[in-house]
mmCIF file of C-alpha atoms in Angstrom:
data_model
loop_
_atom_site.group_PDB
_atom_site.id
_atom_site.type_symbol
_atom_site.label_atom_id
_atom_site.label_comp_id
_atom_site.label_asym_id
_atom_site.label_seq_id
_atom_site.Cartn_x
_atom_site.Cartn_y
_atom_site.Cartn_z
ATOM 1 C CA UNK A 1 100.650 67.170 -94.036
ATOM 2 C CA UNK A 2 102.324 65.933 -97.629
ATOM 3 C CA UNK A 3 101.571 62.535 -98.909
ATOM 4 C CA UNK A 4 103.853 59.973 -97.214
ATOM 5 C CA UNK A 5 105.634 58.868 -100.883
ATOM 6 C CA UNK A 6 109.230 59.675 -98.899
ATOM 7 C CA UNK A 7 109.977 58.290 -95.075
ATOM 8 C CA UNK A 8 111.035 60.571 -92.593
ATOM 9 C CA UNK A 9 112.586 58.810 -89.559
ATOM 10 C CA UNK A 10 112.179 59.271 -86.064
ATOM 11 C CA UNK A 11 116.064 60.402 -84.863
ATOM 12 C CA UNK A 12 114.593 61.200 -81.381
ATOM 13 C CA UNK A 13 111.794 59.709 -79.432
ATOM 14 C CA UNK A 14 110.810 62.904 -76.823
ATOM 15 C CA UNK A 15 108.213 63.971 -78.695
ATOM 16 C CA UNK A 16 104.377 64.864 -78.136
ATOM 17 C CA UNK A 17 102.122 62.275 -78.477
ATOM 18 C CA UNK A 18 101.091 61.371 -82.303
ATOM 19 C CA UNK A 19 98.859 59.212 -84.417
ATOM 20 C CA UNK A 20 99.471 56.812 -87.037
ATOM 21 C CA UNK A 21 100.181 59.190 -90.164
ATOM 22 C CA UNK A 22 101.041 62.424 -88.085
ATOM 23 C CA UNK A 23 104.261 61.863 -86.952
ATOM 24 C CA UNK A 24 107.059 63.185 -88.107
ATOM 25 C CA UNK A 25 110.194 61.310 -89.127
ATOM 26 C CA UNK A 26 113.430 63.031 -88.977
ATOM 27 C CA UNK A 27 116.567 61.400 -89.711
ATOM 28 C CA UNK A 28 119.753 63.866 -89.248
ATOM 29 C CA UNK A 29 123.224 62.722 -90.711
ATOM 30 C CA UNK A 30 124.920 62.429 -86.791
ATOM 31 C CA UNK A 31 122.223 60.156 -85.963
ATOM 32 C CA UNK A 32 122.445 58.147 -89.302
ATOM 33 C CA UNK A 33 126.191 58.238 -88.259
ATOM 34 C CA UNK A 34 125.287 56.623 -84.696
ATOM 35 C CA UNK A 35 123.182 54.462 -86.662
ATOM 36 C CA UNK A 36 125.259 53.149 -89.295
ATOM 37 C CA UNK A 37 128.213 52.519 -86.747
ATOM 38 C CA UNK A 38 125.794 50.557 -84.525
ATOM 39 C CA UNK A 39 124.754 48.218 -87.203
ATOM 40 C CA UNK A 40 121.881 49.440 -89.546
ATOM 41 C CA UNK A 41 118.564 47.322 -88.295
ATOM 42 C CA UNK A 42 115.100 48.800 -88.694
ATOM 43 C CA UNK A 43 113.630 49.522 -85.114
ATOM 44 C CA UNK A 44 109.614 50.153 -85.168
ATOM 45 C CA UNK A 45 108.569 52.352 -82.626
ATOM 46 C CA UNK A 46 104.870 51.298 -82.180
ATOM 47 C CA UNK A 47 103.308 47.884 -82.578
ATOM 48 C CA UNK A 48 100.192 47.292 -83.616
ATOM 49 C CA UNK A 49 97.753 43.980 -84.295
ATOM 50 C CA UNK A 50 96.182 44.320 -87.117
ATOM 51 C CA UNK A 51 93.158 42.177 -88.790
ATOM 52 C CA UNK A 52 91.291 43.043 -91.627
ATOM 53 C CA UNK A 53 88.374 41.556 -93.705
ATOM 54 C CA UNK A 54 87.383 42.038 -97.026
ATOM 55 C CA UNK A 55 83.623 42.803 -98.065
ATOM 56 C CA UNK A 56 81.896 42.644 -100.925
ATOM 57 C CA UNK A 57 78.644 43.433 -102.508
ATOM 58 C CA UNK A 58 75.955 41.644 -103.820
ATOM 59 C CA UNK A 59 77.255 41.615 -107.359
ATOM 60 C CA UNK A 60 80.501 40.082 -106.017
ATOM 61 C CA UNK A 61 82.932 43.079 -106.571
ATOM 62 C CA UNK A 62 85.000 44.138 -103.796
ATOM 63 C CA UNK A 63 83.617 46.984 -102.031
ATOM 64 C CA UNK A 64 85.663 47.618 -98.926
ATOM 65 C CA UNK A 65 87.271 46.378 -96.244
ATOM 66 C CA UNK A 66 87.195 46.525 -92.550
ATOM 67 C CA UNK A 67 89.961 47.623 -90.471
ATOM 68 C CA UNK A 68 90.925 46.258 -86.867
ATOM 69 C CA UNK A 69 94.268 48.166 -84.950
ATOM 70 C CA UNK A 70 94.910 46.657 -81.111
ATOM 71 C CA UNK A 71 97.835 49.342 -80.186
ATOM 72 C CA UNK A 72 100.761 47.726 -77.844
ATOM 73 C CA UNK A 73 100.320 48.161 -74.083
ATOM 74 C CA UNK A 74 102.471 51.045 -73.849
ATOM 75 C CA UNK A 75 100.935 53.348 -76.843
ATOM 76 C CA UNK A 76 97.741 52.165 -75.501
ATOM 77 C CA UNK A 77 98.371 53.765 -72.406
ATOM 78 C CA UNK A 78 99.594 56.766 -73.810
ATOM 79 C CA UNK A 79 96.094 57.445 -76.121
ATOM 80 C CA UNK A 80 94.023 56.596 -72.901
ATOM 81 C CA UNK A 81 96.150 59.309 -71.330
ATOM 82 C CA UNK A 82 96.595 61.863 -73.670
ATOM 83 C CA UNK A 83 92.557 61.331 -74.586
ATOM 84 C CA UNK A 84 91.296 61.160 -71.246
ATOM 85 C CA UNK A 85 89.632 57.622 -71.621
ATOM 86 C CA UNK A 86 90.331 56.711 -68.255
ATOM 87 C CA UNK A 87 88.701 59.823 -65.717
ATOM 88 C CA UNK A 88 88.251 57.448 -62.862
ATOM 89 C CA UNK A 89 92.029 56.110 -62.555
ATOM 90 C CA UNK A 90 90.852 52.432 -62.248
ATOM 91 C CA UNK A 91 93.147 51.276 -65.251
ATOM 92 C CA UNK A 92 89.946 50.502 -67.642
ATOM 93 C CA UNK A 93 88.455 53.512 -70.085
ATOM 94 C CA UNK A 94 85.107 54.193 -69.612
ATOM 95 C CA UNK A 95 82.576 52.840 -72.177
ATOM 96 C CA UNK A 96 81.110 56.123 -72.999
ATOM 97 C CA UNK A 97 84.583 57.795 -73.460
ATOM 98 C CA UNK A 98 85.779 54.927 -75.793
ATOM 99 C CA UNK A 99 82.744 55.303 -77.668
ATOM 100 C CA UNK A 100 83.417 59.164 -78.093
ATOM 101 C CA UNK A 101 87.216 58.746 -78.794
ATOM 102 C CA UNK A 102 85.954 56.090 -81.661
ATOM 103 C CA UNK A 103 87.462 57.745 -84.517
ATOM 104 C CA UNK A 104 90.089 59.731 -83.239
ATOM 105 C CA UNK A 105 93.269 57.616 -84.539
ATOM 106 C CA UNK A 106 92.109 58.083 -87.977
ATOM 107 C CA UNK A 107 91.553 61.723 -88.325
ATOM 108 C CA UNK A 108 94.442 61.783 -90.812
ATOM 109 C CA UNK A 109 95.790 64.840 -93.430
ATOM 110 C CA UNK A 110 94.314 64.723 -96.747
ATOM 111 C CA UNK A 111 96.644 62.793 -99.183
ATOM 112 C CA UNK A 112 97.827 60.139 -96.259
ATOM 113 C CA UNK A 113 96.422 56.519 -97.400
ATOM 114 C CA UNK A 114 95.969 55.085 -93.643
ATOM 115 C CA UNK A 115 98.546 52.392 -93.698
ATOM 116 C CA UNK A 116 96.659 49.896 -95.412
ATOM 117 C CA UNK A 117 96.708 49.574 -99.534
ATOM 118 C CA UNK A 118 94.398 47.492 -102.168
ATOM 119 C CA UNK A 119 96.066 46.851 -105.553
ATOM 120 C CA UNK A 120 94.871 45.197 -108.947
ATOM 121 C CA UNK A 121 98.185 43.601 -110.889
ATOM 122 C CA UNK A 122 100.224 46.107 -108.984
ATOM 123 C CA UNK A 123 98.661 49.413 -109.074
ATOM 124 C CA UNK A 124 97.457 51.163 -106.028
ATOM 125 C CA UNK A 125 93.581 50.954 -105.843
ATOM 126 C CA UNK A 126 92.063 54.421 -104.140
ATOM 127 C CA UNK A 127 90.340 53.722 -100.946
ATOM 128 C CA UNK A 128 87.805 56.677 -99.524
ATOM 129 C CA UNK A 129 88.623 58.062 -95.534
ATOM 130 C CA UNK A 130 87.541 56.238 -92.893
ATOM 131 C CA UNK A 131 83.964 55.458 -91.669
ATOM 132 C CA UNK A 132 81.983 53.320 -89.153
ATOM 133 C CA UNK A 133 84.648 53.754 -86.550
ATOM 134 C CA UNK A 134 84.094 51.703 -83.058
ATOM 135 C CA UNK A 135 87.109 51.904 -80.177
ATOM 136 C CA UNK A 136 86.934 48.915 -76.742
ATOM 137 C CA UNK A 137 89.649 47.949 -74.381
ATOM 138 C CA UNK A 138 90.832 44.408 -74.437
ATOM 139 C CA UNK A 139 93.395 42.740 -72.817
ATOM 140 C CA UNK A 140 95.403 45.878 -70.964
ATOM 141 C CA UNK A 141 95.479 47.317 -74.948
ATOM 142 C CA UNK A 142 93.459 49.881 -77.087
ATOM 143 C CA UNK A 143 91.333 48.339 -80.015
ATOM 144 C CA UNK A 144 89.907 50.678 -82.600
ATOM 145 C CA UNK A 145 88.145 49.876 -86.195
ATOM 146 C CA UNK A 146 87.076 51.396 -89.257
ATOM 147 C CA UNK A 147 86.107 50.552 -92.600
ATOM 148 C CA UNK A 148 87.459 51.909 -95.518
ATOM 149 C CA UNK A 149 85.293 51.856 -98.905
ATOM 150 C CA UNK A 150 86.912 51.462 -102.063
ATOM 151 C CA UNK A 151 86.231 54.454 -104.429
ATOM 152 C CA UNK A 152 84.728 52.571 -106.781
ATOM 153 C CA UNK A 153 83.680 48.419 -106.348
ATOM 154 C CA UNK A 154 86.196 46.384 -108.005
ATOM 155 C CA UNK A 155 85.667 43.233 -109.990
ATOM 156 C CA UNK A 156 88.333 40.857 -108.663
ATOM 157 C CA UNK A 157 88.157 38.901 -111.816
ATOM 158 C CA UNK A 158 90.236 41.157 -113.668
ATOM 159 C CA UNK A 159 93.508 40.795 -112.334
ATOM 160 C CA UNK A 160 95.277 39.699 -109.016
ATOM 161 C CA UNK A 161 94.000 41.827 -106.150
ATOM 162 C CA UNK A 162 96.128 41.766 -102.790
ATOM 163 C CA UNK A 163 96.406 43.594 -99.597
ATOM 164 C CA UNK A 164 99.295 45.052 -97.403
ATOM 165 C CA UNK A 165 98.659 46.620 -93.785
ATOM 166 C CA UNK A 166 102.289 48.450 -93.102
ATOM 167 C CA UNK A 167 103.442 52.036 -92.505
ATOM 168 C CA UNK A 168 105.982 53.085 -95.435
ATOM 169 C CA UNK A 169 108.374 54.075 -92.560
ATOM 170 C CA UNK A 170 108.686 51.260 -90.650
ATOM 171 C CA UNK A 171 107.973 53.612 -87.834
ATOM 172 C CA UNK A 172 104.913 51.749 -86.435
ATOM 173 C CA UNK A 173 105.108 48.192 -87.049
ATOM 174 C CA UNK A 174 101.889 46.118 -88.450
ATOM 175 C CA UNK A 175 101.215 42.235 -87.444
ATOM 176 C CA UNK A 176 98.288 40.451 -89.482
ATOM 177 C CA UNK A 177 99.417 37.424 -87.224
ATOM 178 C CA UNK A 178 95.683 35.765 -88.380
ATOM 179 C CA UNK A 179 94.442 35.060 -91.959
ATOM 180 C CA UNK A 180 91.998 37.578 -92.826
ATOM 181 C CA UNK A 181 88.164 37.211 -93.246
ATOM 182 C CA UNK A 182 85.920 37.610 -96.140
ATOM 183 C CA UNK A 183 82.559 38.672 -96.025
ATOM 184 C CA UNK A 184 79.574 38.409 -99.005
ATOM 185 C CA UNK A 185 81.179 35.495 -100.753
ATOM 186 C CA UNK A 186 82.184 32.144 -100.193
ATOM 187 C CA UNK A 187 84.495 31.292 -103.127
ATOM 188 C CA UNK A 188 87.456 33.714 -102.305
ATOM 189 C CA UNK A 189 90.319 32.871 -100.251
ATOM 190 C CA UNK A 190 93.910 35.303 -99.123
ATOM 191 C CA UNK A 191 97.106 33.696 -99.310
ATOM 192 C CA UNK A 192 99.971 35.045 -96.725
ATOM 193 C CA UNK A 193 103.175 35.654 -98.729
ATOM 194 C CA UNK A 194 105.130 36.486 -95.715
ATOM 195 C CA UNK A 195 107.877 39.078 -96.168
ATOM 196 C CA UNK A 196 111.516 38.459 -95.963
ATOM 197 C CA UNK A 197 112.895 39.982 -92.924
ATOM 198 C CA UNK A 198 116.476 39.482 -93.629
ATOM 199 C CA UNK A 199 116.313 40.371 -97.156
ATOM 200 C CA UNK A 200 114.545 43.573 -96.060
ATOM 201 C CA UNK A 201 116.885 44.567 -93.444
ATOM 202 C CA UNK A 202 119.484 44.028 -95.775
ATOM 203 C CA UNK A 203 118.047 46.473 -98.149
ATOM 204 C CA UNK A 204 117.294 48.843 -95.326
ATOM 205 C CA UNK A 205 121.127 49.031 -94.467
ATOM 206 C CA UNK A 206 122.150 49.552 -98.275
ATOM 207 C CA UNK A 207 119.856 52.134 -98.399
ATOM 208 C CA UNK A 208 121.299 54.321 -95.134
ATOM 209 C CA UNK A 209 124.799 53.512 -96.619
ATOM 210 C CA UNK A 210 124.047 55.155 -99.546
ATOM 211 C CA UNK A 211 123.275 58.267 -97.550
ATOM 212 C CA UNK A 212 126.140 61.099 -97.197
ATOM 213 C CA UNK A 213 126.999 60.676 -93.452
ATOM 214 C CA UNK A 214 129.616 63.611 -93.997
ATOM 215 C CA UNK A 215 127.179 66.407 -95.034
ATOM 216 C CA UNK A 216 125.516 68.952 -92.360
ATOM 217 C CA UNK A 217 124.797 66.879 -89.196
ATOM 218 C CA UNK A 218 121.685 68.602 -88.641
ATOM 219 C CA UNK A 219 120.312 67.844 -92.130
ATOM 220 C CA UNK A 220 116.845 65.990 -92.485
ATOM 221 C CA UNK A 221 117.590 62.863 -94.631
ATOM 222 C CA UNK A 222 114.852 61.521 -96.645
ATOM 223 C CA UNK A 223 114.680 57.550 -97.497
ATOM 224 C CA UNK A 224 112.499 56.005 -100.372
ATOM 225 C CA UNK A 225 109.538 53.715 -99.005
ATOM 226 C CA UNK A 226 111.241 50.993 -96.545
ATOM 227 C CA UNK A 227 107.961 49.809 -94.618
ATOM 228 C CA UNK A 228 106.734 47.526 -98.023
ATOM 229 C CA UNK A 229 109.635 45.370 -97.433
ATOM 230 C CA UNK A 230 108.669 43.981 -93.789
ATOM 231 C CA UNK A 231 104.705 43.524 -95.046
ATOM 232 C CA UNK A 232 103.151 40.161 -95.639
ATOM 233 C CA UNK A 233 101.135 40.698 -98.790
ATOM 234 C CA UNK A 234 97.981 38.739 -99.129
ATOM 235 C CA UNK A 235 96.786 37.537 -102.131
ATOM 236 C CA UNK A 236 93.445 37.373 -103.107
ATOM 237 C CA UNK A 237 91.945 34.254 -105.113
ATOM 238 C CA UNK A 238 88.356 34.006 -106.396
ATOM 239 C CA UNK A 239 86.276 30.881 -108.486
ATOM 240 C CA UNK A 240 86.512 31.978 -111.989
ATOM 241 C CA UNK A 241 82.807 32.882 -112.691
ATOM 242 C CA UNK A 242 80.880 30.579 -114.981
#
């Protein structure tokens, strides 16, 4: 799978079940058409809860963070299905099965990032795969985590670190609805800036006008990164050391 740096959207929805950073987003020019003459609004296709919590070390650098995704009711259902979490029928996943699923929604392509990103003063901060992975069933929903070490610790002194959970498609839709947690010191503090829905909406449509309706209906249509523009960023603010 290439590196999600272009969106491909979603035009139809009967597909086989996929995971976060395996599906495939398609947008032909007839359904941009149907789109466009519709009224050009970004429609997620999967919701998910996320909460997050930065760690860091003894020396006070940051040295990962831990990852927390409660899927909708409806995808839920669908991974408990398509993963055979629930053998008995009774509507709950069995303990054992969750624990051997743990994992599973993170077994991504080399080059994807997993939907989450670190920067310092703008520039993306490389984050290893996935580890310590844990799955339980709350609430009628799926809950999986997983912590994802930084490659190498960063000192957060050296410029303004912040945080994003979104997919660059828009196709799955991220909520931080709670401030996140920091772990291993007590002087930092994250900051919602929430994003501006209209404003990215707005820029969603410009960008599908710009796109030749007229060409071969059957054309894939690539867009530039859309997902950034619906995700709070968090800001990260540290006590100046002494």
């Amino acid at each position: 799978m290439k590196s999600r740096s272009h969106v491909r959207v979603l035009a139809v929805l009967t597909r086989p079940l996929l995971l976060p950073g395996m599906i495939k987003r398609v947008l032909s020019a007839a359904a941009l058409s149907a789109t466009l003459a519709g009224g050009a609004h970004a429609h997620p296709h999967v919701f998910i809860d996320a909460a997050f919590e930065m760690l860091f070390d003894e020396a006070g650098a940051l040295k990962a963070v831990r990852i927390d995704w409660a899927y909708d009711e409806f995808y839920s259902l669908m991974l408990i299905e398509e993963n055979g979490l629930d053998a008995d029928g009774d509507g709950t996943p069995e303990p054992a099965a969750l624990d051997a699923y743990a994992g599973h929604d993170v077994d991504w392509a080399a080059g994807f990032p997993g939907d989450f990103t670190v920067a310092l003063d703008g520039v993306t901060v490389d984050l290893d795969g996935p580890v310590m992975h844990r799955a339980r069933f709350e609430d009628g929903r799926l809950v999986t985590s997983h912590v994802r070490p930084l490659a190498e610790p960063l000192d957060v002194s050296t410029g303004m670190v912040t945080a994003r959970a979104y997919d660059p498609s828009y196709f799955v839709a991220y909520d931080v609805s709670k401030t996140p947690g920091i772990s291993g010191r007590d002087d930092c503090s994250l900051q919602r800036e929430a994003a501006d829905r209209e404003a990215a909406e707005a820029e969603y449509g410009e960008q599908l006008a710009e796109v030749d309706a007229s060409s071969d209906p059957f054309e894939a249509v690539e867009l530039p990164d859309i997902g950034v523009l619906f995700a709070d960023r968090f800001v990260l603010t540290c006590a100046a050391s002494s």
